[in-house]
Tab-separated table of C-alpha atoms in Angstrom:
chain	number	residue	atom	x	y	z
M	1	UNK	CA	0.000	0.000	0.000
M	2	UNK	CA	2.553	2.532	1.119
M	3	UNK	CA	4.665	2.095	-2.037
M	4	UNK	CA	1.886	3.726	-4.043
M	5	UNK	CA	1.646	6.796	-1.859
M	6	UNK	CA	4.760	8.815	-2.786
M	7	UNK	CA	3.756	9.004	-6.461
M	8	UNK	CA	0.202	9.926	-5.505
M	9	UNK	CA	1.463	12.586	-3.144
M	10	UNK	CA	3.654	14.097	-5.871
M	11	UNK	CA	0.684	14.119	-8.223
M	12	UNK	CA	-1.475	15.910	-5.698
M	13	UNK	CA	1.162	18.459	-4.771
M	14	UNK	CA	2.421	19.261	-8.258
M	15	UNK	CA	-1.105	19.615	-9.619
M	16	UNK	CA	-2.535	21.452	-6.618
M	17	UNK	CA	-2.624	24.733	-8.521
M	18	UNK	CA	-4.618	23.225	-11.401
M	19	UNK	CA	-7.842	24.696	-10.027
M	20	UNK	CA	-7.406	27.845	-7.941
M	21	UNK	CA	-9.566	27.514	-4.851
M	22	UNK	CA	-10.819	30.607	-3.061
M	23	UNK	CA	-13.409	31.783	-0.556
M	24	UNK	CA	-16.620	33.134	-2.026
M	25	UNK	CA	-16.174	31.238	-5.294
M	26	UNK	CA	-19.937	31.212	-5.888
M	27	UNK	CA	-20.595	34.770	-4.702
M	28	UNK	CA	-21.626	35.847	-8.209
M	29	UNK	CA	-22.737	32.620	-9.878
M	30	UNK	CA	-24.732	31.203	-6.938
M	31	UNK	CA	-24.828	33.656	-4.008
M	32	UNK	CA	-27.074	31.512	-1.749
M	33	UNK	CA	-25.001	28.338	-2.188
M	34	UNK	CA	-23.495	28.139	1.298
M	35	UNK	CA	-26.768	29.104	2.975
M	36	UNK	CA	-28.587	26.370	1.055
M	37	UNK	CA	-26.049	23.726	2.070
M	38	UNK	CA	-26.262	24.650	5.736
M	39	UNK	CA	-30.047	24.715	5.684
M	40	UNK	CA	-30.253	21.200	4.246
M	41	UNK	CA	-27.642	19.966	6.725
M	42	UNK	CA	-29.589	21.476	9.626
M	43	UNK	CA	-32.776	19.725	8.505
M	44	UNK	CA	-30.888	16.439	8.113
M	45	UNK	CA	-29.525	16.744	11.650
M	46	UNK	CA	-32.996	17.334	13.071
M	47	UNK	CA	-34.305	14.309	11.178
M	48	UNK	CA	-31.408	12.032	12.176
M	49	UNK	CA	-28.636	13.470	14.386
M	50	UNK	CA	-26.094	10.854	13.342
M	51	UNK	CA	-26.357	11.806	9.663
M	52	UNK	CA	-24.220	14.943	9.910
M	53	UNK	CA	-21.350	12.989	11.475
M	54	UNK	CA	-21.603	10.531	8.596
M	55	UNK	CA	-21.493	13.330	6.022
M	56	UNK	CA	-18.502	14.965	7.736
M	57	UNK	CA	-16.445	11.804	7.145
M	58	UNK	CA	-16.952	12.103	3.388
M	59	UNK	CA	-14.248	14.779	3.160
M	60	UNK	CA	-11.525	12.468	4.485
M	61	UNK	CA	-12.660	9.459	2.445
M	62	UNK	CA	-12.956	11.574	-0.712
M	63	UNK	CA	-9.902	13.814	-0.483
M	64	UNK	CA	-7.358	11.096	0.310
M	65	UNK	CA	-8.260	9.213	-2.882
M	66	UNK	CA	-7.111	11.234	-5.905
M	67	UNK	CA	-7.939	14.533	-4.246
M	68	UNK	CA	-11.212	16.249	-3.320
M	69	UNK	CA	-13.219	15.470	-6.444
M	70	UNK	CA	-16.413	13.755	-5.226
M	71	UNK	CA	-15.279	10.456	-6.778
M	72	UNK	CA	-16.513	8.898	-3.529
M	73	UNK	CA	-20.105	9.760	-4.439
M	74	UNK	CA	-20.213	7.962	-7.804
M	75	UNK	CA	-22.359	4.844	-7.973
M	76	UNK	CA	-20.990	1.775	-9.729
M	77	UNK	CA	-21.687	1.295	-13.440
M	78	UNK	CA	-21.288	-1.765	-15.678
M	79	UNK	CA	-17.863	-0.422	-16.631
M	80	UNK	CA	-16.714	1.002	-13.290
M	81	UNK	CA	-16.472	-0.241	-9.725
M	82	UNK	CA	-16.314	2.884	-7.630
M	83	UNK	CA	-15.212	3.717	-4.108
M	84	UNK	CA	-18.431	2.922	-2.255
M	85	UNK	CA	-17.513	-0.777	-2.221
M	86	UNK	CA	-13.946	-0.144	-1.034
M	87	UNK	CA	-12.910	-1.877	2.182
M	88	UNK	CA	-12.983	1.286	4.284
M	89	UNK	CA	-16.346	2.400	2.892
M	90	UNK	CA	-18.622	-0.608	2.387
M	91	UNK	CA	-21.147	-1.043	5.219
M	92	UNK	CA	-19.513	1.967	6.872
M	93	UNK	CA	-20.130	5.221	5.003
M	94	UNK	CA	-23.755	6.281	4.998
M	95	UNK	CA	-26.082	9.283	4.528
M	96	UNK	CA	-25.278	9.775	0.846
M	97	UNK	CA	-28.912	10.835	0.504
M	98	UNK	CA	-28.113	14.030	2.419
M	99	UNK	CA	-25.688	15.044	-0.332
M	100	UNK	CA	-28.424	14.207	-2.864
M	101	UNK	CA	-30.779	16.565	-1.046
M	102	UNK	CA	-28.190	19.339	-0.998
M	103	UNK	CA	-27.494	18.904	-4.699
M	104	UNK	CA	-31.189	18.920	-5.580
M	105	UNK	CA	-31.683	22.191	-3.698
M	106	UNK	CA	-28.659	23.782	-5.361
M	107	UNK	CA	-29.732	22.651	-8.830
M	108	UNK	CA	-33.105	24.336	-8.314
M	109	UNK	CA	-31.423	27.586	-7.281
M	110	UNK	CA	-28.400	27.558	-9.594
M	111	UNK	CA	-28.475	24.792	-12.214
M	112	UNK	CA	-25.152	23.284	-13.260
M	113	UNK	CA	-23.111	25.593	-11.051
M	114	UNK	CA	-22.021	24.108	-7.714
M	115	UNK	CA	-19.830	21.019	-7.854
M	116	UNK	CA	-20.439	17.938	-5.730
M	117	UNK	CA	-16.815	18.150	-4.598
M	118	UNK	CA	-17.486	21.592	-3.122
M	119	UNK	CA	-20.708	20.320	-1.546
M	120	UNK	CA	-18.685	17.696	0.365
M	121	UNK	CA	-16.346	20.406	1.682
M	122	UNK	CA	-19.169	22.762	2.701
M	123	UNK	CA	-21.249	19.983	4.245
M	124	UNK	CA	-18.302	18.730	6.327
M	125	UNK	CA	-17.745	22.242	7.669
M	126	UNK	CA	-21.436	22.619	8.451
M	127	UNK	CA	-21.581	19.258	10.233
M	128	UNK	CA	-18.941	20.482	12.649
M	129	UNK	CA	-20.459	23.937	13.141
M	130	UNK	CA	-23.989	22.602	13.670
M	131	UNK	CA	-22.853	20.217	16.419
M	132	UNK	CA	-21.065	22.829	18.506
M	133	UNK	CA	-17.669	22.850	16.846
M	134	UNK	CA	-15.790	25.628	15.057
M	135	UNK	CA	-17.016	27.383	11.934
M	136	UNK	CA	-14.683	28.517	9.185
M	137	UNK	CA	-14.461	29.988	5.692
M	138	UNK	CA	-13.946	27.277	3.066
M	139	UNK	CA	-12.038	27.574	-0.194
M	140	UNK	CA	-14.166	26.504	-3.171
M	141	UNK	CA	-13.918	25.990	-6.923
M	142	UNK	CA	-13.353	22.230	-7.286
M	143	UNK	CA	-14.495	20.109	-10.208
M	144	UNK	CA	-16.105	16.667	-9.996
M	145	UNK	CA	-14.234	13.620	-11.227
M	146	UNK	CA	-15.371	11.737	-14.313
M	147	UNK	CA	-14.715	8.330	-12.775
M	148	UNK	CA	-13.856	6.501	-9.541
M	149	UNK	CA	-11.816	3.459	-8.535
M	150	UNK	CA	-12.356	0.960	-5.745
M	151	UNK	CA	-8.745	-0.137	-6.150
M	152	UNK	CA	-7.425	3.384	-5.620
M	153	UNK	CA	-9.406	3.666	-2.387
M	154	UNK	CA	-8.303	0.243	-1.149
M	155	UNK	CA	-4.676	1.192	-1.807
M	156	UNK	CA	-4.891	4.347	0.295
M	157	UNK	CA	-7.499	4.328	3.037
M	158	UNK	CA	-6.402	3.034	6.453
M	159	UNK	CA	-8.001	0.227	8.429
M	160	UNK	CA	-9.567	0.735	11.888
M	161	UNK	CA	-6.715	-1.535	13.025
M	162	UNK	CA	-4.065	0.966	11.882
M	163	UNK	CA	-1.578	2.116	14.496
M	164	UNK	CA	-0.211	5.628	14.961
M	165	UNK	CA	3.083	4.898	13.216
M	166	UNK	CA	1.266	3.791	10.056
M	167	UNK	CA	-1.086	6.784	10.217
M	168	UNK	CA	1.795	9.228	10.623
M	169	UNK	CA	3.440	7.822	7.494
M	170	UNK	CA	0.158	7.910	5.589
M	171	UNK	CA	-0.689	11.508	6.472
M	172	UNK	CA	2.850	12.679	5.715
M	173	UNK	CA	2.349	11.568	2.086
M	174	UNK	CA	-0.297	14.291	1.866
M	175	UNK	CA	1.846	16.936	3.559
M	176	UNK	CA	-0.204	16.596	6.740
M	177	UNK	CA	1.734	16.760	10.007
M	178	UNK	CA	1.496	14.678	13.166
M	179	UNK	CA	-0.491	17.523	14.689
M	180	UNK	CA	-2.848	17.496	11.685
M	181	UNK	CA	-3.312	13.740	12.085
M	182	UNK	CA	-4.295	13.993	15.737
M	183	UNK	CA	-6.528	17.011	15.224
M	184	UNK	CA	-8.330	15.479	12.230
M	185	UNK	CA	-8.836	12.249	14.185
M	186	UNK	CA	-10.943	14.459	16.429
M	187	UNK	CA	-13.642	14.169	13.771
M	188	UNK	CA	-14.565	11.100	15.841
M	189	UNK	CA	-15.864	13.549	18.427
M	190	UNK	CA	-19.254	12.918	16.831
M	191	UNK	CA	-20.869	9.806	15.473
M	192	UNK	CA	-20.731	6.049	15.927
M	193	UNK	CA	-18.613	3.069	14.907
M	194	UNK	CA	-19.483	-0.568	14.172
M	195	UNK	CA	-18.643	-3.555	16.350
M	196	UNK	CA	-17.006	-5.039	13.250
M	197	UNK	CA	-14.235	-2.470	13.624
M	198	UNK	CA	-13.314	-3.423	17.186
M	199	UNK	CA	-13.865	-7.180	17.509
M	200	UNK	CA	-10.132	-7.872	17.241
M	201	UNK	CA	-9.441	-5.293	19.970
M	202	UNK	CA	-11.859	-6.978	22.329
M	203	UNK	CA	-10.962	-10.607	21.767
M	204	UNK	CA	-7.733	-11.046	19.772
M	205	UNK	CA	-5.485	-7.975	19.813
M	206	UNK	CA	-2.384	-8.638	17.680
M	207	UNK	CA	-3.271	-12.330	17.521
M	208	UNK	CA	-2.889	-12.716	21.286
M	209	UNK	CA	-6.334	-14.157	21.937
M	210	UNK	CA	-6.710	-11.401	24.527
M	211	UNK	CA	-8.184	-7.869	24.580
M	212	UNK	CA	-6.186	-4.744	23.931
M	213	UNK	CA	-4.536	-3.921	27.297
M	214	UNK	CA	-4.899	-0.208	26.534
M	215	UNK	CA	-8.699	-0.417	26.993
M	216	UNK	CA	-9.827	0.790	30.416
M	217	UNK	CA	-11.386	-2.279	32.176
M	218	UNK	CA	-14.859	-0.852	32.820
M	219	UNK	CA	-15.039	0.489	29.290
M	220	UNK	CA	-14.013	-2.928	27.983
M	221	UNK	CA	-16.877	-4.519	29.938
M	222	UNK	CA	-19.262	-2.070	28.318
M	223	UNK	CA	-17.892	-2.891	24.857
M	224	UNK	CA	-18.043	-6.642	25.572
M	225	UNK	CA	-21.784	-6.303	26.231
M	226	UNK	CA	-22.282	-4.150	23.128
M	227	UNK	CA	-20.195	-6.383	20.876
M	228	UNK	CA	-20.231	-10.008	22.140
M	229	UNK	CA	-18.444	-12.765	20.241
M	230	UNK	CA	-20.852	-14.167	17.685
M	231	UNK	CA	-23.089	-11.109	17.907
M	232	UNK	CA	-24.243	-8.689	15.216
M	233	UNK	CA	-21.116	-6.856	14.109
M	234	UNK	CA	-23.175	-4.097	12.479
M	235	UNK	CA	-24.326	-2.881	15.897
M	236	UNK	CA	-22.897	0.582	16.532
M	237	UNK	CA	-21.389	2.276	19.563
M	238	UNK	CA	-20.601	5.891	20.371
M	239	UNK	CA	-17.151	7.072	19.297
M	240	UNK	CA	-16.873	9.177	22.445
M	241	UNK	CA	-18.939	10.040	25.516
M	242	UNK	CA	-20.646	13.019	23.795
M	243	UNK	CA	-21.427	11.647	20.303
M	244	UNK	CA	-23.828	14.445	19.344
M	245	UNK	CA	-21.520	17.275	20.408
M	246	UNK	CA	-18.331	18.297	18.619
M	247	UNK	CA	-15.963	18.988	21.505
M	248	UNK	CA	-12.694	17.720	22.991
M	249	UNK	CA	-14.297	14.866	24.947
M	250	UNK	CA	-12.850	12.443	22.384
M	251	UNK	CA	-9.338	13.306	23.560
M	252	UNK	CA	-10.304	13.099	27.221
M	253	UNK	CA	-11.597	9.613	26.519
M	254	UNK	CA	-8.321	8.600	24.874
M	255	UNK	CA	-6.361	9.770	27.911
M	256	UNK	CA	-8.672	7.630	30.068
M	257	UNK	CA	-8.267	4.532	27.853
M	258	UNK	CA	-11.781	4.796	26.444
M	259	UNK	CA	-11.091	5.148	22.745
M	260	UNK	CA	-13.501	3.125	20.612
M	261	UNK	CA	-11.253	2.326	17.634
M	262	UNK	CA	-7.722	0.992	17.752
M	263	UNK	CA	-6.698	3.785	15.379
M	264	UNK	CA	-8.012	6.243	17.995
M	265	UNK	CA	-6.504	4.780	21.178
M	266	UNK	CA	-3.126	4.284	19.512
M	267	UNK	CA	-2.811	8.070	19.315
M	268	UNK	CA	-2.392	8.166	23.087
M	269	UNK	CA	-0.172	5.106	23.437
M	270	UNK	CA	2.278	6.293	20.751
M	271	UNK	CA	4.837	8.897	21.951
M	272	UNK	CA	4.794	11.145	18.855
M	273	UNK	CA	1.049	11.644	18.979
M	274	UNK	CA	0.461	11.481	22.737
M	275	UNK	CA	1.532	15.078	23.377
M	276	UNK	CA	-1.141	16.403	21.027
M	277	UNK	CA	-3.819	14.158	22.530
M	278	UNK	CA	-2.957	15.548	25.956
M	279	UNK	CA	-2.901	19.129	24.666
M	280	UNK	CA	-6.278	18.839	22.967
M	281	UNK	CA	-7.794	17.061	25.976
M	282	UNK	CA	-6.877	20.069	28.105
M	283	UNK	CA	-7.432	22.908	25.603
M	284	UNK	CA	-10.518	22.733	23.391
M	285	UNK	CA	-9.648	25.947	21.553
M	286	UNK	CA	-6.268	24.507	20.589
M	287	UNK	CA	-8.082	21.469	19.188
M	288	UNK	CA	-10.605	23.572	17.276
M	289	UNK	CA	-7.888	25.745	15.725
M	290	UNK	CA	-5.786	22.738	14.716
M	291	UNK	CA	-8.828	20.925	13.337
M	292	UNK	CA	-9.778	23.845	11.087
M	293	UNK	CA	-6.190	24.116	9.825
M	294	UNK	CA	-6.123	20.398	9.057
M	295	UNK	CA	-9.482	20.450	7.266
M	296	UNK	CA	-8.370	23.359	5.084
M	297	UNK	CA	-5.103	21.623	4.174
M	298	UNK	CA	-6.883	18.368	3.401
M	299	UNK	CA	-9.475	20.247	1.349
M	300	UNK	CA	-6.744	21.629	-0.909
M	301	UNK	CA	-5.718	18.163	-2.172
M	302	UNK	CA	-6.324	17.901	-5.916
M	303	UNK	CA	-5.248	15.560	-8.690
M	304	UNK	CA	-5.403	17.980	-11.607
M	305	UNK	CA	-7.409	15.464	-13.629
M	306	UNK	CA	-10.164	16.661	-15.987
M	307	UNK	CA	-13.428	17.383	-14.222
M	308	UNK	CA	-16.936	18.737	-14.542
M	309	UNK	CA	-19.876	19.969	-12.472
M	310	UNK	CA	-22.211	17.003	-12.146
M	311	UNK	CA	-25.950	17.558	-12.176
M	312	UNK	CA	-26.387	14.353	-10.125
M	313	UNK	CA	-23.620	13.588	-7.633
M	314	UNK	CA	-24.041	9.836	-8.114
M	315	UNK	CA	-23.330	9.761	-11.862
M	316	UNK	CA	-21.039	11.514	-14.296
M	317	UNK	CA	-22.795	13.765	-16.780
M	318	UNK	CA	-23.906	12.128	-20.042
M	319	UNK	CA	-21.727	12.748	-23.065
M	320	UNK	CA	-22.515	12.369	-26.764
M	321	UNK	CA	-21.075	9.230	-28.337
M	322	UNK	CA	-18.467	9.901	-31.022
M	323	UNK	CA	-19.416	8.598	-34.477
C-alpha cells in the first residue's frame, strides 16, 4: 500500500494549482449556495442526528483518494467499480442521501453551477459547526471527477486496526503533520462506529487471543456487552462520551483509555502523537484551531485530472457518443 503513496502525493502536490480555490467562489454565480447547504444539513440533523457525522467523514474518504473530487459519491456502473464498495467504505459510510438533497436544492437555485466536490467540503464544515464545533471559511472551486476506482481507495485508506506509526506515514504523504493527524482524528468527536471495527481489539489484539490492554477495564466490559463474540457486528457504539456534540471529549476519553477504535486509542499510546492528545484534551480551543487548519489543508488536495460539475452527484454527466 505505502509504495503507491509517494507518487500519488507528488501528483497531488504538483497539480494542486490546477484549479485555484478561493473563498466566495460562488458569490456571483450562486450567491445563496453556502446558505442552502447549511439549511439542508440542519434539517438532516434534526431528522437524524447521526447523519451529519456521517457526512462529515466524506471529506476524508474523498480527499485522500485522488484529491477532493467527489469520486466517492459515484455509484458503480457496468464499466466502473467505484469507491463505495472499497474496504474502508462498504457497510460503513452512509447518509449519501443528504448530499443528494443538498445537490437537488442547489440545482433548483443555480443549475449546473455548484460542484459535488465543493458540496462535500461545505457539508463537512457545516456538520462540525452545527454540532457545537468551530465554523470557518472554506475555499471553493473544485471540479467533480469523471470516474472513480475501488482499487485506488483500497490502496490508500487506512483500516480501523491501523496504528499511529502507520497513520503518521500515511498523512505525511499528503503533507499533513502529526499535529494534523491527531486534530483530524478528532472528527470522531461525533458519530458512531461498528462492532465489526473493534472485535479484534476486544478478543484477539495482535493475535494474542486477549483484549487490547490499553482499553480501560470498565469500558471494555461495556464494549463486551455491546459487541459479544458471535453477535451482530453491524451494531454501533458511540465514538466518544458526547457523540452528538463536537468537543474535545474524544481526547479526554483517549487519555482515560476509552477510545472506541484501535486507530483512535493508539494516538495516546504512541509517543509522537500522545503530546497532542494531551494538549487537545486540556485545551478545546487549541483542538478547534488545529482541526480547522487540518481540514483546510486536506481540502486543498487535488489531482489535476479533468473534471466537470455534475448535475447528479451519483453519476457523471452524459456525453454524446463519437461517431
